[in-house]
Coordinates of C-alpha atoms and ligand atoms in Angstrom, one line a residue:
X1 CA 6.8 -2.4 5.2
X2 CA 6.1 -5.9 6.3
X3 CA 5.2 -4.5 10.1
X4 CA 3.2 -2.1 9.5
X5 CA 0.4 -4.5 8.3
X6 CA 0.7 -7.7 10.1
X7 CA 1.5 -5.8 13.3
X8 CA -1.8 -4.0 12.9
X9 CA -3.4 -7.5 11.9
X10 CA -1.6 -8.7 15.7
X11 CA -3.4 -5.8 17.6
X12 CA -6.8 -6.7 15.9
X13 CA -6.2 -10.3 16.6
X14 CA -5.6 -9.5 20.5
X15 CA -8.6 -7.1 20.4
X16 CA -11.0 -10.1 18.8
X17 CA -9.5 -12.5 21.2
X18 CA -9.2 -15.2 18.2
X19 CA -7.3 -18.3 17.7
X20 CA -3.6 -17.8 17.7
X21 CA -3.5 -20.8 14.8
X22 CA -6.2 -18.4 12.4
X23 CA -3.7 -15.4 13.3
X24 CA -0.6 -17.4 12.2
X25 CA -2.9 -18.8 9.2
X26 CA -3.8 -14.8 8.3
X27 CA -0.3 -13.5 8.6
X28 CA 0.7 -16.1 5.8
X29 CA -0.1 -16.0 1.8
X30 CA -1.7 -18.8 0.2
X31 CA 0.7 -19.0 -2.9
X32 CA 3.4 -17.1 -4.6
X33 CA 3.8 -17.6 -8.4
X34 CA 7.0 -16.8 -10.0
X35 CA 7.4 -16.8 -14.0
X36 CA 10.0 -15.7 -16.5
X37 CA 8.6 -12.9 -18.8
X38 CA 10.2 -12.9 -22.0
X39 CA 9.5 -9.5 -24.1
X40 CA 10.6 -8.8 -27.8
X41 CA 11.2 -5.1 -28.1
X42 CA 10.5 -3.7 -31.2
X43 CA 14.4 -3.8 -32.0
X44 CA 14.4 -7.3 -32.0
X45 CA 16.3 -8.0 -28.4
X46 CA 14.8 -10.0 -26.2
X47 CA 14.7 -8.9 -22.5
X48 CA 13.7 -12.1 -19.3
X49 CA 11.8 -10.2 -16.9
X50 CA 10.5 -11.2 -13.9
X51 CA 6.9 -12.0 -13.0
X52 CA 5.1 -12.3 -10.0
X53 CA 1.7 -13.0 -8.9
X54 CA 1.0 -13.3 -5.0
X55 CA -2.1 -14.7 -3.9
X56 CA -3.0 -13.8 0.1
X57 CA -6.4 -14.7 1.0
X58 CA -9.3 -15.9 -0.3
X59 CA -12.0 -16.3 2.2
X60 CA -14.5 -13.8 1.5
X61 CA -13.9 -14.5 -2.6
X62 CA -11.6 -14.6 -5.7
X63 CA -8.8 -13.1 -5.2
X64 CA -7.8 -9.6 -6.4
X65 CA -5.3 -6.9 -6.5
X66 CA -3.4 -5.0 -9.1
X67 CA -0.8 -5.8 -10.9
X68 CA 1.9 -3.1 -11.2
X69 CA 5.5 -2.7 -13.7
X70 CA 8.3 -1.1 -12.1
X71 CA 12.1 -1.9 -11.6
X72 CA 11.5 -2.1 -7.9
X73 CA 9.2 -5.0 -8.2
X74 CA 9.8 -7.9 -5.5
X75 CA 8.3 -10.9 -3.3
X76 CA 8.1 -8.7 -0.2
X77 CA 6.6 -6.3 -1.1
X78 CA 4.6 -7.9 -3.1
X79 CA 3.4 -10.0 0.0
X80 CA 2.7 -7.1 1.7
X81 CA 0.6 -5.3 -0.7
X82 CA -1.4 -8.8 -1.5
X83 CA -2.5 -8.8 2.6
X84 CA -3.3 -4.8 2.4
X85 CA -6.1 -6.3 -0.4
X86 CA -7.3 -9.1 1.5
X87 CA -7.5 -6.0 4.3
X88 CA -9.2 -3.6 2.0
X89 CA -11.6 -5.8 0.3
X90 CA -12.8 -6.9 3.9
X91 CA -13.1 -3.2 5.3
X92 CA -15.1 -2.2 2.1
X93 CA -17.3 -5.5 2.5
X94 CA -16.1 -6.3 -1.3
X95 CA -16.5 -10.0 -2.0
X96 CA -12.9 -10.7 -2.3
X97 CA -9.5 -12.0 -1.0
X98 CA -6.3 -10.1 -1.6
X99 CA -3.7 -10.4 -4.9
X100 CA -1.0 -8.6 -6.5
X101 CA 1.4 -8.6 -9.5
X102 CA 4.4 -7.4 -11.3
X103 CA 6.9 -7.5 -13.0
X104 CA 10.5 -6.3 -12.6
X105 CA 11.3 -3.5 -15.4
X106 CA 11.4 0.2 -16.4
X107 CA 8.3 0.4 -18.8
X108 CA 8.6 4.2 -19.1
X109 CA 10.5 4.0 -22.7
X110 CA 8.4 0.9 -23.9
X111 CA 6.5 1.5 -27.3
X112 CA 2.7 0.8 -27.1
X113 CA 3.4 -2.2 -29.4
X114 CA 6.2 -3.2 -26.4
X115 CA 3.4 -3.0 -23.7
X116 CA 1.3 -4.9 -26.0
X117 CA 3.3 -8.1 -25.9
X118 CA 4.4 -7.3 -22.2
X119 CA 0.6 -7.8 -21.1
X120 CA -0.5 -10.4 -23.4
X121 CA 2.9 -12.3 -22.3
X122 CA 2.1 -11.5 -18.5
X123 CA -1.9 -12.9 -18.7
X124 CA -0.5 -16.2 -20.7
X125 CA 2.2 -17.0 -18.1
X126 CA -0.3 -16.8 -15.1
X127 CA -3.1 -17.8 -16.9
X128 CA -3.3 -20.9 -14.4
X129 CA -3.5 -19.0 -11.9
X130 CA -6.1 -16.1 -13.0
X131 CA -9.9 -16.4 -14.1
X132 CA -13.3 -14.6 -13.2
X133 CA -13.7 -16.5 -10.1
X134 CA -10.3 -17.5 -9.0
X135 CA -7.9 -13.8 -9.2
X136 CA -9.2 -10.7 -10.8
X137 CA -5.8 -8.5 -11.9
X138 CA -6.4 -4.4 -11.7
X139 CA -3.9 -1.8 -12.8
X140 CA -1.6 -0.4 -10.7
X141 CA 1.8 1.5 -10.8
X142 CA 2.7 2.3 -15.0
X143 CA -0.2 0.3 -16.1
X144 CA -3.0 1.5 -17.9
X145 CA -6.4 0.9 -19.2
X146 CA -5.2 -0.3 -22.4
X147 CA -3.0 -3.0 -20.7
X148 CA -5.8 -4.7 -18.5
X149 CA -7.5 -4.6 -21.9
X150 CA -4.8 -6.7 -23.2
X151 CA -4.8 -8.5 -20.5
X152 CA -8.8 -9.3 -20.4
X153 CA -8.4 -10.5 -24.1
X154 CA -5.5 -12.8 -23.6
X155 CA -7.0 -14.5 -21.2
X156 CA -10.5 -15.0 -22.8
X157 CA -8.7 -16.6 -25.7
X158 CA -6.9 -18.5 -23.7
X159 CA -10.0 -20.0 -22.1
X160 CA -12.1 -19.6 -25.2
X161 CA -15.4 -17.5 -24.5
X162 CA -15.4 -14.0 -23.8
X163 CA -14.4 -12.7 -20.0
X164 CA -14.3 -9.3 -19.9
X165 CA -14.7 -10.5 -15.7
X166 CA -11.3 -11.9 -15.8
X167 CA -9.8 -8.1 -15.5
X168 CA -10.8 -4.9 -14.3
X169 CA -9.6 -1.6 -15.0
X170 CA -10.2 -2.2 -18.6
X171 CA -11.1 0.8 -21.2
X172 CA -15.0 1.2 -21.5
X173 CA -15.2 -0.3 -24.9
X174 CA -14.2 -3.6 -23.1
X175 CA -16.5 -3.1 -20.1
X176 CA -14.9 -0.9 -18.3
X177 CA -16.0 2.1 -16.3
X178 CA -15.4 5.9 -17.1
X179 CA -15.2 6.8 -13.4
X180 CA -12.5 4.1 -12.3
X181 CA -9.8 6.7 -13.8
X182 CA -10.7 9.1 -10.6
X183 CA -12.4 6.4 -8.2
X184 CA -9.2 6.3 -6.1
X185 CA -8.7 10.0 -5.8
X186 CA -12.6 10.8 -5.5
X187 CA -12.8 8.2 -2.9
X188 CA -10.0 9.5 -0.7
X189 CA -11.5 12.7 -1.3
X190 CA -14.5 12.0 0.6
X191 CA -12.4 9.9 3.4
X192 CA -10.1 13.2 3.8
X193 CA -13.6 15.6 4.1
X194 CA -15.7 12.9 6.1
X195 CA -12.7 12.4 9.0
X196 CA -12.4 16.1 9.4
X197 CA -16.1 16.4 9.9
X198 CA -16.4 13.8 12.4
X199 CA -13.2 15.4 14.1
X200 CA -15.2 19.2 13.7
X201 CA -13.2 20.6 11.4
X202 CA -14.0 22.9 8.8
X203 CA -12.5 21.7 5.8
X204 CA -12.8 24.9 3.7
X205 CA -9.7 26.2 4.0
X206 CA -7.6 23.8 5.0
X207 CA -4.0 23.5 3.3
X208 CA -2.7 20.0 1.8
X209 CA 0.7 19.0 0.4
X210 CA 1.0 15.9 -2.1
X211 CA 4.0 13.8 -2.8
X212 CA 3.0 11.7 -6.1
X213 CA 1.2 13.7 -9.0
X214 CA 0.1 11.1 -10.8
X215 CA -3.3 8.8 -11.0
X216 CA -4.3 9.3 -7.5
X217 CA -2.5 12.4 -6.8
X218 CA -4.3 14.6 -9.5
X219 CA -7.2 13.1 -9.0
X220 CA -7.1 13.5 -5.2
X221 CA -5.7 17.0 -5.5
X222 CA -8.4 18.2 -8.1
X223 CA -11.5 16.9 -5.8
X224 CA -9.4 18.0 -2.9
X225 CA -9.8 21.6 -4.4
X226 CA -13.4 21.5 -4.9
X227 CA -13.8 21.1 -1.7
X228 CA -12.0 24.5 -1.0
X229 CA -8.7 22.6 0.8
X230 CA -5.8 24.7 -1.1
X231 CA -3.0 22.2 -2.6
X232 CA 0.4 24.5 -1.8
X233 CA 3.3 21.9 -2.9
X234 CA 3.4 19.0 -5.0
X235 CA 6.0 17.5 -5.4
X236 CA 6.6 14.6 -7.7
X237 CA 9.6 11.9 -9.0
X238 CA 11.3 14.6 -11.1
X239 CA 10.6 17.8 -9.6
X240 CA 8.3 20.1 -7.0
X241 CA 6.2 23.1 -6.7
X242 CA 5.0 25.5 -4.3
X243 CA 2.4 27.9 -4.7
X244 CA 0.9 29.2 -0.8
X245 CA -2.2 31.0 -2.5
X246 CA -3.0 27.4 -4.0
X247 CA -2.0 25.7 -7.2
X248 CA -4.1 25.5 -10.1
X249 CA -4.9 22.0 -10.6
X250 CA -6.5 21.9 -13.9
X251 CA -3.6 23.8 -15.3
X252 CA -1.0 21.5 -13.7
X253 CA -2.5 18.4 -14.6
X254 CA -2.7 19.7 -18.5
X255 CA 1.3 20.7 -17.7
X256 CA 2.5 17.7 -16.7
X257 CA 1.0 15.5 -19.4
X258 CA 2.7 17.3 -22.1
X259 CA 6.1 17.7 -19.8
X260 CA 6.3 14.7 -17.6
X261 CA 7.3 17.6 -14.7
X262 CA 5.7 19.9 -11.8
X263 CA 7.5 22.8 -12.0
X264 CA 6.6 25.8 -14.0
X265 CA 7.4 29.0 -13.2
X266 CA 3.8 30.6 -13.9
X267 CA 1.8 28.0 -11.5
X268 CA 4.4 28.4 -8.6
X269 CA 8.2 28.6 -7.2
X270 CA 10.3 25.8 -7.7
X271 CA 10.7 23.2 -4.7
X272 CA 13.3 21.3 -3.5
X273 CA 12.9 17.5 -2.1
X274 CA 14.1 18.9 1.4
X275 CA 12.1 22.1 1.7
X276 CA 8.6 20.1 0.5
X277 CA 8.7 18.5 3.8
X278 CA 9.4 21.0 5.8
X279 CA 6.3 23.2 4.7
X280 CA 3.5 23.6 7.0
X281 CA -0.1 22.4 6.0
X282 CA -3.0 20.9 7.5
X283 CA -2.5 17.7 4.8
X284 CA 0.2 16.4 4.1
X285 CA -0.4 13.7 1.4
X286 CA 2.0 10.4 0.6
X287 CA 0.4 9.5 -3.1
X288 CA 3.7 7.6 -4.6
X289 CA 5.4 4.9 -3.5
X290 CA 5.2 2.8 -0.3
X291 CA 7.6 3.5 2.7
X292 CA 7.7 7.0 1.8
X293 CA 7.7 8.1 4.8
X294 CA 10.3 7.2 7.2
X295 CA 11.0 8.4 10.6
X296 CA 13.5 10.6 9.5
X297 CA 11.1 12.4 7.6
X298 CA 8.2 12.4 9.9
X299 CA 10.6 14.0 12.5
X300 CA 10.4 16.9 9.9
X301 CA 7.0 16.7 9.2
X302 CA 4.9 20.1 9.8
X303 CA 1.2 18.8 9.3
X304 CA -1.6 17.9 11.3
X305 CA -2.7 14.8 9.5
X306 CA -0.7 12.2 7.1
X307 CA -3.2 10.7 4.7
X308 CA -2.1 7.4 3.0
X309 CA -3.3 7.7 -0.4
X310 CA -0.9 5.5 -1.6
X311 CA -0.1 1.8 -0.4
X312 CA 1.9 1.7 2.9
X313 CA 3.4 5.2 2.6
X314 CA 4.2 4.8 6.4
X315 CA 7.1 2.5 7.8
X316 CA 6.4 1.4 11.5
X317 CA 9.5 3.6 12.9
X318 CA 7.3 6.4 11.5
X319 CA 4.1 5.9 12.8
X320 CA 5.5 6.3 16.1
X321 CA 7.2 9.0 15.4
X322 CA 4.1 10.8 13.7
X323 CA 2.1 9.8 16.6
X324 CA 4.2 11.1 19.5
X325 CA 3.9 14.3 17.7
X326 CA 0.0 14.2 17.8
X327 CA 0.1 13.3 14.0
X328 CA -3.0 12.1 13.0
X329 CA -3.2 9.4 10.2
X330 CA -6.0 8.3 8.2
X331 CA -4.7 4.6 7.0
X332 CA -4.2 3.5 3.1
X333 CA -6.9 0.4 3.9
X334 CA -9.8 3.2 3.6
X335 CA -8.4 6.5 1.8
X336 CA -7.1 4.3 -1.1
X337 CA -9.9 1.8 -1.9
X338 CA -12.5 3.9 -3.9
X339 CA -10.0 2.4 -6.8
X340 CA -10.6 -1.6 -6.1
X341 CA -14.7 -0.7 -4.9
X342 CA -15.2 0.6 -8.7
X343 CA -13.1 -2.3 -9.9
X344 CA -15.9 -4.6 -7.7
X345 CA -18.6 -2.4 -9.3
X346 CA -17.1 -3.1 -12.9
X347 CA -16.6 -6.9 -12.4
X348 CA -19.8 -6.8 -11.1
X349 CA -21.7 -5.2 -14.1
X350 CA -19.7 -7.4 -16.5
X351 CA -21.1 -10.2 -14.8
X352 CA -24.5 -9.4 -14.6
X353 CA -24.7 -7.6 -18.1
X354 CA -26.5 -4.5 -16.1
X355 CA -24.9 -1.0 -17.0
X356 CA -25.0 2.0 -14.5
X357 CA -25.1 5.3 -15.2
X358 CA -21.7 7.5 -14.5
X359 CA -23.7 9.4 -11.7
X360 CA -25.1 6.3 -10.3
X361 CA -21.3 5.2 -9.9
X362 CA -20.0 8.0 -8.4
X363 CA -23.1 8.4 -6.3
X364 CA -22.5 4.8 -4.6
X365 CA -18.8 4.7 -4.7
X366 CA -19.3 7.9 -2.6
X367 CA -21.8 6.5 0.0
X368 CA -19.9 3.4 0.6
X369 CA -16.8 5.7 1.5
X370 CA -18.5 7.9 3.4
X371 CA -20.4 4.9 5.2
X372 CA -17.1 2.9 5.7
X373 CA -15.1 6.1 7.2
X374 CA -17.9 6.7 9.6
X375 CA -18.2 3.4 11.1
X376 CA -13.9 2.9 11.1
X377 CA -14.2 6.4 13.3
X378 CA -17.0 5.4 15.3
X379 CA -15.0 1.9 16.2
X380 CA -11.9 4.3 17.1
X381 CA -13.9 6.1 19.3
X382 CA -15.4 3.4 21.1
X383 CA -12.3 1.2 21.5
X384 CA -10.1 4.4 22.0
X385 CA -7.6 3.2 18.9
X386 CA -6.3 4.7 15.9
X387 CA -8.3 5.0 12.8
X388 CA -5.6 2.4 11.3
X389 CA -6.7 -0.6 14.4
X390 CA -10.2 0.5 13.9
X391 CA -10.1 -0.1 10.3
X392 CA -7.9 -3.9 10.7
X393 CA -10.5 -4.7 13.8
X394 CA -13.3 -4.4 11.4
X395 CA -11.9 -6.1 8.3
X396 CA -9.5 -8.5 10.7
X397 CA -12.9 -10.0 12.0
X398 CA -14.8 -10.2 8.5
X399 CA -11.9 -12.4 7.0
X400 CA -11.4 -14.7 10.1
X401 CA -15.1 -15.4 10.5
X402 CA -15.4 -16.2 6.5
X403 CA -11.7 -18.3 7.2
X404 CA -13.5 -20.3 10.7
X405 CA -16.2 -21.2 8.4
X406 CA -14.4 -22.8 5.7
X407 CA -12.0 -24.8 7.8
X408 CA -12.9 -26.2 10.8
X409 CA -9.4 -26.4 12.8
X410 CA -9.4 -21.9 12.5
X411 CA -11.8 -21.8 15.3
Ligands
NAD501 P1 1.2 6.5 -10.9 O1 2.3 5.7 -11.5 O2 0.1 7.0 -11.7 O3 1.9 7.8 -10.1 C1 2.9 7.7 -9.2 C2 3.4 9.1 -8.9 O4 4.4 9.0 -7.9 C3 4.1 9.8 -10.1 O5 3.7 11.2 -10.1 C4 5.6 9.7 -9.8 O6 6.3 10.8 -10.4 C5 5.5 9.8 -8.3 N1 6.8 9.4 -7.7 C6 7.4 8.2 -7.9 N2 8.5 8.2 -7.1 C7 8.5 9.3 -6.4 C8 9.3 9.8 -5.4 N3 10.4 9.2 -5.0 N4 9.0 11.0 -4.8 C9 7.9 11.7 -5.2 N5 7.1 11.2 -6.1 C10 7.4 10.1 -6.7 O7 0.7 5.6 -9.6 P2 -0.7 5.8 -8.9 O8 -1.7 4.9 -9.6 O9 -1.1 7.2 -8.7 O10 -0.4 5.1 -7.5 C11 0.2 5.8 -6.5 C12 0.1 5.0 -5.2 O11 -1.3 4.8 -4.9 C13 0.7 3.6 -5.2 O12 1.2 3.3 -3.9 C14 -0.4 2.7 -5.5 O13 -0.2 1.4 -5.1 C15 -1.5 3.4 -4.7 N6 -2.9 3.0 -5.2 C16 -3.3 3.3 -6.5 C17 -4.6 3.1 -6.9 C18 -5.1 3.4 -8.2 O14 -6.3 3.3 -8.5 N7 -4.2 3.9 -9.1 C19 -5.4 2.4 -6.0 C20 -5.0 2.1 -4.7 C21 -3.7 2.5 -4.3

């Protein structure tokens, strides 16, 4: 996971011609927080997590990045997925350096009182590290609305006034914004529709598989679908489903809440792991869990285009293996940050006390992805790179110009 980011950061770097000492300086995080979590279950045991908060970069502003809960949770990755924010905030022109968080447990079985204490515990342990203007936490993987809620509050009482700034992703009482639910997913959407355009494609008809059916899947598959691109197999943690004349969306999505599964019998066939990547479609669609896709599987791979919808879906091995078979890919940096752009619009509004209306959201969350995808394809084009250098050449240079200006031995 490591190389597929700072060896795209390298080839930006040799394109720009910049200092080797910024490059080394880029390629590093500025700090790595480690803290013991304790959490009271509602039993009365007492579980030590770990928690972790990565800081990368930040140059262009306050740091920011989600902060996600899963067993799998660790410094690495965590690394890695701090720089792919620094990246992303860059590329978007967001005002902000690169973070992220976790902490190391299965949340899945935790009561809502359980993921009460877990978030309020979380923002008090890095509370010297967090605040408006220094790092900005956002939800990510198993955490919700209510959580950053949690988390906004505990940190305003901590520092004694009101910050609803200190957090994004919060629920709309708190300041939050309706549309950040779907601003991932309606975000990529507009990526997927505005690269096939530029390529000449007709999207209207196209055929898409999805790996990941939650947040940003259903979201992505739903606006996918308006858009006349026919979903065929999703397949998810627990279970997969094909339908070739196109799955009902609406209907799976109101499925899966109340069974936590994909497959059912009246919206398709069942689906194995091994046959979901052997089907054929225009799309196919990594929306889970990073280094999805390895080159094993992109060997099997029967698609045209892989779009990243989730967070390094792609290891290295595989993106050579994807792109010796004339496999397109459309890079995580753009397709997935409609989410952190609404989180900017959010922090943003809190700050200034303005409010937007929904469609006034939507409308510039759209532009700026359309606008962003244009110019990343117009940069491939002229430097005769992949959509993934174009994207690191533009947000490579933003960061090390902001970085040369605030310390004098980058240049
Ligand atoms: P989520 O927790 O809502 O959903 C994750 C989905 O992945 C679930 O459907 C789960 O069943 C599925 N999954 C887990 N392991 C799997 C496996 N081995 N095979 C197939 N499916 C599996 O998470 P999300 O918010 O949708 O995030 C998905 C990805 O998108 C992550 O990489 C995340 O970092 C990235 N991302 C999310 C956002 C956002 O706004 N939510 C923004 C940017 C990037």
């Amino acid at each position: 996971m490591t190389g597929i980011v700072d060896s795209a950061v390298g080839r930006a770097f040799a394109l720009l011609d910049r200092s080797s000492v910024l490059s080394r300086r880029l390629m590093e995080v500025d700090r790595s927080t480690e803290c013991l979590i304790p959490l009271k279950k509602d039993d009365g045991e007492i579980l030590f997590l770990k928690g972790f908060r990565v800081q990368h970069n930040n140059a262009r502003g306050p740091y920011k990045g989600g902060l996600r809960i899963h067993p799998s949770v660790n410094g690495p990755e965590l690394e890695v997925l701090a720089k792919l924010m620094t990246w992303k905030c860059a590329l978007l022109d967001l005002p902000f350096g690169g973070a992220k968080g976790g902490i190391r447990v299965d949340p899945s079985n935790f009561s809502r009182q359980e993921r009460y204490r877990l978030a309020t515990e979380y923002a008090n342990r890095f509370f010297d590290v967090l605040g408006p203007g220094t790092d900005i936490p956002g939800p990510d993987i198993n955490v919700d609305a209510a959580m950053m809620g949690w988390i906004a509050t505990a940190l305003s009482e901590r520092c004694g006034s009101w910050t609803p700034d200190s957090a994004s992703g919060k629920p709309p009482s708190l300041g939050g914004l309706d549309v950040r639910e779907e601003a991932t997913g309606l975000g990529a959407a507009k990526v997927v529709e505005t690269v096939l355009r530029l390529n000449g494609e007709t999207v209207h008809g196209m055929s898409c598989v999805i790996e990941g059916f939650g947040n940003v899947g259903q979201n992505l598959a739903q606006h996918l679908s308006e858009k006349g691109i026919k979903v065929v197999a999703i397949q998810d943690s627990r279970s997969g489903l094909l339908n070739t004349k196109g799955i009902d969306i609406e209907a799976l999505i109101a499925r899966k809440r109340q069974t936590h599964r994909v497959d059912h019998a009246d919206l398709g066939e069942t689906l194995s792991r091994e046959r979901f990547d052997a089907i054929e479609a225009d799309l196919f669609v990594p929306a889970a869990l990073s280094d999805s896709v390895t080159s094993n599987r992109a060997e099997t791979l029967k698609c045209r285009y892989v779009i990243e919808a989730a967070n390094a879906p792609v290891t290295m091995e595989a993106e050579n293996s994807l792109a010796k078979k004339g496999i397109g890919i459309v890079p995580d940096i753009l397709v997935n940050a409609g989410g952190v752009t609404v989180s900017y619009f959010e922090w943003f509004l809190n700050r200034s006390g303005e409010g937007w209306s929904s469609d006034r959201l939507r409308q510039t969350l759209l532009d700026r992805m359309e606008e962003t995808t244009r110019s990343v394809w117009e940069t491939a084009r002229k430097h005769r790179v992949t959509l993934r250098d174009a994207a690191y050449l533009s947000a490579v240079r933003k960061v090390s110009e902001a970085q040369s200006a605030k310390e004098e031995w980058s240049e």
